[in-house]
Amino acid sequence: MLTNRSEVVVKKEMSLLERIYIPAILAGMRITLSHFFKRKATVNYPEVKRPFSPVYRGQHVLKRDEAGAERCTACGLCAVACPAEAITMVASERKKGEENLYREEKYASIYEINMLRCIFCGLCEDACPKEAIFLTDRIVPSTFKRGEFIYGKDKLVEKVDKRVDISKRQTQTVLEFKQNKKFAHNRLYTDKQLKEKH
Amino acid sequence: MLAFLIYKLILVVAVFAVSLVVAMYSTYAERKIAAFLQDRLGPNRAGPFGILQPLADGVKMFMKEEIIPGTSNKWLFILGPSLAMFTACMTGVVIPWGGTLTIGDQQYPMQITDINIGILYLLGVVSIGVYGIMIGGWASNNKYSLLGAIRASSQMISYELAMGLAIIALVMHTGTLSLRDIAAMQTGWHWNIVYQPLGFLIFIVCAFAETNRAPFDLPECETELVGGYHTEYSSMKLGFYLFAEYINMFISSAVISTLYFGGYNMPFVGRFVHDPNVLAVLGSVFLFAKLFFFIFFFMWVRWTLPRFRYDQLMNLGWKILIPLALFNIALTGVLMYLGGRLH
Ligand code: SF4
Ligand code: SF4
């Protein structure tokens, strides 16, 4: 026997009472009627929304810093981390006078996420060293055209006057995990150390 | 004479309109009840509580593209659903919808016509209903439709036999074929269910089979027959078939209430209310209350029981219900004889 929950099937003749079926039918109807008065499981969606977990992984946001400059430095780590290969970007160099727009000297002039490829795993968020990309509790809306699912910077970068709150995802433990130099993934290797490794 | 005609005309239109409206809202009720029995909410978007849902469904049905298959027999293809709808509406004629209104010195019974063989008329029209399905299925020129139609017609014919036999026992008990007389006999608590419990059981099982409703909804079967006899139908012709089922259900409920549950008779009320007109109106209300309960019952059963297998269906019809109905006739005869001896 493979499990202790299996039951031996016996083909036994039904008794007359069972063959009349009426008691069984009445019992069944009693059960369904009791459900008639039970609380309904339906959530009336557009009016009532089920609460999302604060760390729900929905549509991405590219953050700006306090001064309003984009945090992303087009390092490409998110694209490398992405198992679905949903992220593409083109890097550019920051010109003079653009310091208020881009936080680092290099920035992403094009940054696209294909929402049809994305599996919302959140690995891009884990990979980002600049705290630039986060997943939020917004749902990617459906559209009729494939092209509309490729989200560019116009949709991804948060608006200066309409910041997206990600404080729930950026707890102390998360920050520590990302920045603590004791963890191997945050360590910067010297050239000598690298040579030893290989 | 003219007054008589006008009164009959009003009655005809009223019965027709009521059947349609009740059938329309049965579709709504069916979806709501199904949902409630399954812990859901059902349609609740069109109007408050989804009350306009049947209208939306109707508009949808009308707007759909009308497809008549090229290989079908066009006239029969159109005749099928028309016949189904027509026969469904025809049965309401003989049912006594209430007592008699007295206005001035004129008597106005709330029944379109009281033919003295009302029950035979009922059975006759119900059997014509088979043709609607049969013709529709055959004219579609499609294997699924044909098989579905064959299933439907053999099922309906088989269960009509048992139904007829159950009614014979009832007729033996009441001694009349007129539905009005049968209803009038069941004053107070002398409902026929008390005298014919077995007959009632057989009758209601057959009524389920006749209306092609679960657990006897074999004519439609996605896995083997796609849509059954209405596979090829679209738009309002499909709507007619589906709608006819609900009208049939309404009429069946009315017939069950009239034959076995006292029709428009109310126990006790006669003691408190003496105005015959008020009594007649109250009687209609009471009849409709019973009728709605049976419509609910139809749906309740549908959303509780799984369906039969086809051989089980035939076994139940021929090997169980018909012998049982015959036994019921014999039993009724013996009891009547003994009862006669006692008096
Ligand atoms: S959530 Fe996962 S799949 Fe989506 S872009 Fe980020 S890494 Fe790629
Ligand atoms: S979002 Fe983060 S990981 Fe991705 S390119 Fe920008 S800085 Fe690098």
XYZ file of C-alpha atoms and ligand atoms in Angstrom:
557
model
C 0.000 0.000 0.000
C 1.484 3.317 -1.007
C -0.469 5.568 1.302
C -2.487 5.080 4.412
C -5.379 6.998 2.908
C -6.331 4.572 0.166
C -9.630 2.790 0.428
C -10.436 -0.666 -0.801
C -13.224 -0.554 -3.359
C -15.977 -3.025 -2.652
C -18.702 -3.605 -5.152
C -21.587 -4.376 -2.898
C -25.181 -4.612 -3.904
C -27.247 -1.629 -2.859
C -30.009 -2.242 -0.390
C -33.591 -1.524 -1.400
C -33.629 1.717 0.559
C -30.504 2.859 -1.256
C -31.921 1.856 -4.594
C -35.022 3.958 -4.089
C -32.634 6.924 -3.938
C -35.207 9.229 -2.404
C -33.601 9.454 1.071
C -30.256 10.174 -0.569
C -31.829 12.784 -2.839
C -33.499 14.493 0.105
C -30.228 14.511 2.023
C -28.485 16.067 -0.962
C -31.170 18.697 -1.345
C -30.893 19.547 2.323
C -27.191 20.179 1.851
C -27.662 22.428 -1.177
C -30.420 24.345 0.574
C -28.155 24.952 3.546
C -25.679 26.518 1.120
C -28.431 28.796 -0.139
C -28.314 30.695 3.136
C -24.570 30.605 3.658
C -22.317 33.603 3.310
C -21.247 33.978 -0.294
C -17.630 33.692 -1.254
C -17.864 36.212 -4.082
C -15.951 39.481 -3.803
C -17.700 42.204 -5.825
C -14.515 43.142 -7.580
C -14.477 46.715 -8.794
C -16.318 47.975 -5.711
C -14.660 45.711 -3.185
C -11.005 44.931 -3.539
C -9.274 42.179 -1.705
C -6.351 43.516 0.290
C -2.986 42.877 -1.314
C 0.003 41.722 0.624
C 2.330 44.689 1.153
C 5.016 42.822 -0.737
C 2.766 41.838 -3.648
C 4.785 41.640 -6.841
C 3.002 43.641 -9.511
C 3.942 46.311 -12.048
C 7.467 47.693 -11.638
C 8.450 51.230 -10.769
C 11.753 52.967 -11.431
C 12.433 55.187 -8.458
C 13.773 58.700 -8.254
C 15.825 59.957 -5.345
C 14.716 62.662 -2.920
C 15.813 65.407 -5.303
C 13.871 63.847 -8.167
C 16.773 62.374 -10.141
C 16.464 58.879 -11.591
C 18.335 56.348 -9.501
C 18.970 53.791 -12.240
C 22.510 53.752 -13.554
C 21.958 51.288 -16.386
C 24.302 48.737 -14.874
C 22.255 45.950 -16.420
C 22.291 43.750 -13.346
C 18.524 43.501 -13.375
C 18.547 42.379 -16.992
C 21.135 39.749 -16.139
C 19.180 38.575 -13.136
C 15.905 38.391 -14.989
C 15.089 34.730 -15.673
C 12.526 35.676 -18.285
C 14.821 38.069 -20.141
C 12.153 40.713 -20.040
C 14.366 43.743 -19.492
C 16.285 45.632 -22.140
C 18.043 48.956 -21.799
C 20.316 51.401 -23.587
C 22.862 53.247 -21.482
C 23.898 56.867 -22.035
C 26.312 59.236 -20.458
C 25.017 62.100 -18.398
C 25.741 65.494 -19.961
C 26.608 68.611 -18.085
C 23.539 70.227 -16.600
C 21.591 67.006 -16.325
C 22.626 66.329 -12.749
C 19.139 67.126 -11.534
C 17.720 64.487 -13.889
C 20.071 61.552 -13.362
C 21.714 60.642 -10.118
C 24.699 58.774 -11.586
C 27.037 59.633 -14.416
C 25.592 56.889 -16.533
C 21.892 56.437 -16.977
C 19.400 54.427 -19.005
C 18.117 56.423 -21.958
C 15.851 53.548 -22.895
C 14.597 51.096 -20.329
C 11.931 48.610 -21.336
C 10.219 45.730 -19.583
C 8.138 43.359 -21.632
C 5.227 42.617 -19.330
C 4.213 39.600 -21.401
C 7.583 37.984 -20.704
C 7.872 39.084 -17.110
C 6.963 36.440 -14.537
C 6.939 38.909 -11.639
C 9.564 37.014 -9.730
C 11.120 40.158 -8.292
C 14.703 39.123 -8.995
C 15.357 42.451 -10.727
C 14.464 44.157 -7.500
C 16.870 41.935 -5.573
C 19.655 42.498 -8.045
C 19.538 46.282 -8.246
C 22.439 47.866 -6.356
C 21.023 51.380 -6.658
C 17.613 50.769 -5.087
C 16.195 51.867 -8.400
C 13.682 49.198 -9.425
C 10.870 47.877 -7.284
C 7.786 45.833 -7.879
C 4.553 47.377 -6.590
C 1.018 46.277 -5.793
C -0.317 47.672 -9.070
C -1.732 45.208 -11.560
C -0.601 45.396 -15.170
C -3.802 46.222 -17.066
C -4.803 44.211 -20.099
C -4.848 45.709 -23.574
C -5.606 44.513 -27.066
C -2.179 44.970 -28.659
C 1.024 43.156 -27.861
C 3.134 46.242 -28.295
C 1.337 47.995 -25.504
C 2.715 45.484 -23.041
C 6.255 46.712 -23.567
C 6.540 49.333 -20.877
C 9.063 52.068 -21.496
C 10.385 54.697 -19.161
C 7.222 56.765 -19.596
C 5.286 54.137 -17.711
C 7.994 52.783 -15.443
C 9.676 55.869 -13.970
C 7.648 57.368 -11.175
C 6.380 60.925 -11.622
C 8.103 63.563 -9.539
C 4.846 64.798 -8.092
C 3.328 61.325 -7.769
C 5.794 59.143 -5.909
C 5.130 55.445 -5.483
C 5.461 54.304 -1.903
C 7.748 51.285 -1.590
C 8.673 51.665 2.061
C 6.941 48.369 2.917
C 9.326 46.499 0.653
C 12.404 48.405 1.769
C 12.468 47.337 5.395
C 15.600 47.436 7.506
C 16.287 43.761 6.976
C 15.995 44.098 3.245
C 18.361 47.064 3.192
C 20.819 45.220 5.358
C 20.678 42.201 3.115
C 21.393 44.363 0.114
C 24.114 46.540 1.572
C 25.879 44.642 4.316
C 29.417 44.048 3.121
C 29.644 40.828 5.087
C 27.413 39.091 2.567
C 29.248 37.705 -0.398
C 26.886 39.246 -2.921
C 27.698 42.727 -1.660
C 31.431 42.339 -1.372
C 33.697 44.237 -3.697
C 36.625 42.134 -4.703
C 40.077 43.555 -5.235
C 41.926 42.507 -8.364
C 44.116 40.209 -6.283
C 41.166 38.447 -4.748
C 39.592 37.966 -8.140
C 42.748 36.402 -9.499
C 42.844 34.011 -6.561
C 39.287 32.988 -7.217
C 39.858 31.980 -10.807
C -71.383 38.203 -26.869
C -68.956 41.064 -27.437
C -68.320 41.383 -23.719
C -67.598 37.671 -23.622
C -65.110 37.953 -26.465
C -63.362 40.898 -24.890
C -63.135 39.135 -21.557
C -61.652 36.030 -23.186
C -59.256 38.149 -25.206
C -58.043 39.936 -22.107
C -57.579 36.592 -20.412
C -55.650 35.139 -23.331
C -53.335 38.115 -23.508
C -52.869 38.106 -19.746
C -52.002 34.417 -19.609
C -49.658 34.766 -22.545
C -47.934 37.793 -21.051
C -47.672 36.213 -17.626
C -46.171 33.016 -19.061
C -43.588 35.008 -20.962
C -42.691 37.254 -18.058
C -42.484 34.378 -15.605
C -40.379 32.376 -18.047
C -38.156 35.397 -18.593
C -37.583 35.862 -14.925
C -37.149 32.120 -14.464
C -33.949 32.416 -16.452
C -32.854 35.078 -14.007
C -34.036 33.050 -11.035
C -32.260 29.996 -12.333
C -28.954 31.806 -12.476
C -29.466 33.411 -9.104
C -30.513 30.173 -7.425
C -27.706 28.232 -9.050
C -25.304 30.841 -7.779
C -26.724 30.871 -4.277
C -26.634 27.096 -4.023
C -22.987 27.267 -5.019
C -22.081 30.074 -2.602
C -21.877 32.671 -5.364
C -23.851 35.849 -5.981
C -25.080 35.362 -9.538
C -25.836 38.142 -12.013
C -25.870 41.475 -10.190
C -24.630 44.019 -12.713
C -27.585 44.805 -14.983
C -29.819 47.017 -12.874
C -30.224 46.637 -9.123
C -29.505 42.998 -8.131
C -29.153 42.251 -11.841
C -32.917 42.537 -12.271
C -32.523 43.621 -15.910
C -30.387 40.618 -16.788
C -33.157 38.810 -18.735
C -33.628 41.912 -20.907
C -29.913 42.063 -21.563
C -29.930 38.366 -22.451
C -32.869 38.884 -24.769
C -31.214 41.800 -26.530
C -28.048 39.753 -26.865
C -29.974 36.875 -28.398
C -31.645 39.187 -30.927
C -28.409 40.891 -31.888
C -26.513 37.667 -32.543
C -25.809 36.639 -36.086
C -28.466 34.431 -37.552
C -26.962 31.327 -39.117
C -28.968 28.821 -41.100
C -26.674 26.009 -42.232
C -26.540 25.640 -46.014
C -27.186 21.911 -45.871
C -30.209 22.196 -43.640
C -33.821 22.033 -44.644
C -34.625 25.694 -44.299
C -38.359 25.584 -43.626
C -38.191 22.755 -41.146
C -35.211 24.444 -39.534
C -37.368 27.472 -38.824
C -40.430 25.405 -37.973
C -38.616 23.525 -35.182
C -38.126 26.311 -32.638
C -41.429 27.938 -33.617
C -43.239 24.715 -32.847
C -41.404 24.310 -29.554
C -42.377 27.815 -28.525
C -45.916 27.468 -29.852
C -46.730 24.266 -28.007
C -45.149 25.614 -24.849
C -47.507 28.591 -24.927
C -50.561 26.531 -25.853
C -50.826 24.551 -22.638
C -51.701 27.562 -20.511
C -55.142 27.635 -22.069
C -56.795 24.930 -19.989
C -55.236 25.661 -16.630
C -57.622 27.250 -14.112
C -55.668 30.286 -12.948
C -58.144 31.154 -10.231
C -61.717 30.950 -9.019
C -64.658 32.824 -10.521
C -65.009 36.583 -10.478
C -68.566 37.881 -10.220
C -69.078 41.356 -11.666
C -72.693 42.497 -11.788
C -74.656 39.355 -12.554
C -71.943 38.019 -14.854
C -69.638 35.172 -13.937
C -66.026 35.376 -15.099
C -64.069 32.187 -14.422
C -60.334 32.811 -14.545
C -59.623 30.158 -17.096
C -59.405 30.642 -20.819
C -61.429 27.589 -21.656
C -62.717 24.748 -19.584
C -62.803 21.858 -22.030
C -64.120 18.750 -20.366
C -61.135 16.693 -21.488
C -58.577 19.242 -20.306
C -56.093 16.620 -19.183
C -56.148 14.859 -22.540
C -55.602 18.182 -24.273
C -52.639 18.810 -22.008
C -51.062 15.436 -22.759
C -51.763 15.920 -26.452
C -50.072 19.290 -26.646
C -47.127 18.070 -24.606
C -46.593 15.236 -27.084
C -46.649 17.689 -29.983
C -43.827 19.478 -28.179
C -41.610 16.528 -29.089
C -41.995 17.431 -32.742
C -40.408 20.827 -32.224
C -37.260 19.168 -30.983
C -37.396 16.285 -33.439
C -37.913 18.508 -36.483
C -35.261 20.977 -35.364
C -32.716 18.215 -34.810
C -33.483 16.506 -38.070
C -33.581 19.646 -40.197
C -30.154 20.761 -38.967
C -28.616 17.944 -40.993
C -25.963 17.403 -38.379
C -25.126 14.165 -36.587
C -24.992 15.727 -33.158
C -28.320 17.421 -33.633
C -29.935 14.274 -34.925
C -28.622 12.124 -32.080
C -29.642 14.751 -29.569
C -33.102 14.937 -31.073
C -33.434 11.155 -31.015
C -32.418 11.099 -27.398
C -34.806 13.867 -26.510
C -37.748 12.357 -28.300
C -37.212 8.826 -27.014
C -36.851 10.186 -23.513
C -39.972 12.288 -23.762
C -42.050 9.525 -25.301
C -40.921 7.007 -22.666
C -41.780 9.282 -19.802
C -45.053 10.376 -21.316
C -46.294 6.830 -20.846
C -45.588 6.780 -17.147
C -46.990 10.273 -16.839
C -50.208 9.244 -18.548
C -50.538 6.214 -16.289
C -49.973 8.353 -13.199
C -52.722 10.668 -14.390
C -55.087 7.740 -15.022
C -54.915 6.883 -11.329
C -55.631 10.509 -10.528
C -58.570 10.570 -12.904
C -59.932 7.381 -11.348
C -59.835 9.127 -8.016
C -61.394 12.382 -9.162
C -63.755 10.961 -11.763
C -63.320 13.885 -14.171
C -60.978 14.986 -16.941
C -61.726 18.670 -16.581
C -58.948 20.575 -14.857
C -61.426 23.035 -13.385
C -63.424 20.273 -11.737
C -60.258 18.646 -10.446
C -59.120 21.932 -8.944
C -62.555 22.659 -7.500
C -62.682 19.240 -5.817
C -59.612 19.876 -3.725
C -61.134 22.293 -1.246
C -59.559 22.731 2.162
C -56.932 20.104 2.735
C -58.405 17.559 0.326
C -55.427 17.958 -1.932
C -54.841 15.085 -4.306
C -51.308 14.619 -3.020
C -52.878 13.151 0.113
C -54.726 10.521 -1.918
C -52.175 9.976 -4.655
C -48.688 10.294 -3.120
C -47.188 7.603 -5.339
C -48.875 9.049 -8.380
C -47.484 12.458 -7.535
C -43.973 11.092 -7.232
C -44.214 9.424 -10.630
C -45.766 12.530 -12.139
C -43.102 14.898 -10.896
C -40.268 12.635 -12.055
C -41.907 12.493 -15.462
C -42.406 16.255 -15.445
C -38.676 16.676 -14.967
C -38.012 14.335 -17.874
C -40.607 16.027 -20.088
C -39.072 19.441 -19.611
C -35.620 17.994 -20.362
C -34.228 19.320 -17.132
C -31.568 17.885 -14.868
C -31.225 15.128 -13.811
C -32.824 14.225 -17.144
C -31.065 16.795 -19.322
C -29.583 14.124 -21.553
C -30.451 15.743 -24.910
C -27.751 18.307 -24.288
C -24.352 16.941 -23.543
C -21.163 18.817 -24.273
C -18.942 15.757 -24.170
C -20.850 13.580 -26.603
C -23.401 15.705 -28.396
C -22.087 19.264 -28.240
C -25.355 21.190 -27.842
C -27.684 18.329 -28.659
C -30.635 19.133 -30.893
C -29.887 22.863 -30.959
C -26.213 22.571 -31.912
C -26.774 24.343 -35.226
C -29.100 27.007 -33.900
C -28.072 30.539 -33.224
C -29.587 33.882 -32.384
C -33.252 34.002 -31.377
C -34.040 30.535 -32.720
C -31.742 29.159 -30.064
C -33.375 31.614 -27.699
C -36.766 30.138 -28.527
C -35.628 26.637 -27.673
C -34.126 27.736 -24.388
C -37.090 29.931 -23.619
C -39.572 27.161 -24.412
C -37.904 25.076 -21.727
C -38.669 27.758 -19.167
C -42.241 28.176 -20.303
C -42.631 24.420 -20.072
C -41.288 24.558 -16.574
C -43.779 27.265 -15.676
C -46.658 25.286 -17.147
C -45.498 22.056 -15.495
C -45.398 23.820 -12.150
C -48.904 25.119 -12.762
C -50.121 21.652 -13.698
C -48.494 20.050 -10.668
C -50.043 22.651 -8.381
C -53.434 22.216 -10.007
C -53.495 18.435 -10.161
C -51.925 17.555 -6.841
C -51.718 20.631 -4.639
C -55.218 22.038 -4.666
C -54.811 24.573 -7.474
C -56.266 27.890 -6.372
C -57.796 26.442 -3.181
C -56.563 27.767 0.114
C -57.188 25.970 3.360
C -58.661 28.101 6.230
C -58.887 31.396 4.352
C -62.550 30.765 3.456
C -63.410 31.119 7.137
C -62.112 34.678 7.385
C -62.790 36.127 3.955
C -66.322 35.954 2.606
C -66.341 38.196 -0.452
C -66.155 35.694 -3.349
C -64.228 38.123 -5.597
C -61.530 38.710 -3.003
C -61.388 34.974 -2.461
C -60.921 34.366 -6.176
C -58.069 36.864 -6.406
C -56.462 35.484 -3.267
C -56.816 32.030 -4.798
C -54.825 33.117 -7.855
C -52.154 34.566 -5.637
C -52.034 31.331 -3.709
C -51.798 29.303 -6.904
C -48.878 31.423 -8.023
C -47.191 30.986 -4.677
C -47.377 27.214 -5.079
C -46.285 27.509 -8.662
C -43.234 29.586 -7.793
C -42.325 27.092 -5.145
C -42.350 24.358 -7.767
C -40.254 26.426 -10.142
C -37.813 26.850 -7.303
C -38.027 23.118 -6.686
C -37.197 22.401 -10.329
C -34.092 24.543 -10.049
C -33.166 23.244 -6.636
C -33.174 19.698 -7.977
C -31.257 20.706 -11.058
C -28.420 22.172 -9.049
C -28.320 19.277 -6.602
C -28.482 16.067 -8.568
C -26.018 14.761 -11.108
C -27.492 13.561 -14.365
C -28.420 10.034 -15.336
C -26.616 7.842 -17.771
C -28.732 7.132 -20.813
C -29.335 3.451 -20.046
C -30.208 4.336 -16.463
C -32.695 6.842 -17.785
C -34.393 4.243 -19.951
C -34.330 1.657 -17.171
C -35.931 4.085 -14.774
C -38.622 4.987 -17.265
C -39.583 1.580 -18.561
C -38.651 -0.849 -15.814
C -39.488 1.158 -12.734
C -41.840 4.047 -13.346
C -44.270 2.272 -15.684
C -44.710 -0.828 -13.455
C -44.989 1.490 -10.479
C -47.642 3.547 -12.225
C -49.560 0.406 -13.147
C -49.332 -0.745 -9.540
C -50.603 2.659 -8.479
C -53.626 2.262 -10.744
C -54.368 -1.165 -9.306
C -53.912 0.150 -5.776
C -56.209 3.088 -6.444
C -58.825 0.708 -7.863
C -58.680 -1.593 -4.848
C -58.825 1.281 -2.386
C -61.745 2.869 -4.215
C -63.597 -0.448 -4.172
C -62.939 -0.919 -0.471
C -63.814 2.711 0.233
C -67.077 2.290 -1.662
C -67.891 -0.792 0.382
C -67.259 1.081 3.626
C -69.606 3.948 2.855
S 10.162 40.542 -12.030
Fe 11.439 38.826 -12.641
S 10.780 38.393 -14.720
Fe 9.957 40.395 -14.247
S 11.486 41.817 -15.035
Fe 11.976 41.440 -12.885
S 13.459 39.757 -12.933
Fe 12.454 39.811 -14.929
S 17.396 49.173 -12.404
Fe 19.020 48.808 -10.984
S 19.932 46.893 -11.669
Fe 18.657 47.613 -13.336
S 20.067 48.777 -14.611
Fe 19.107 50.225 -13.229
S 20.517 50.343 -11.532
Fe 21.068 48.490 -12.649
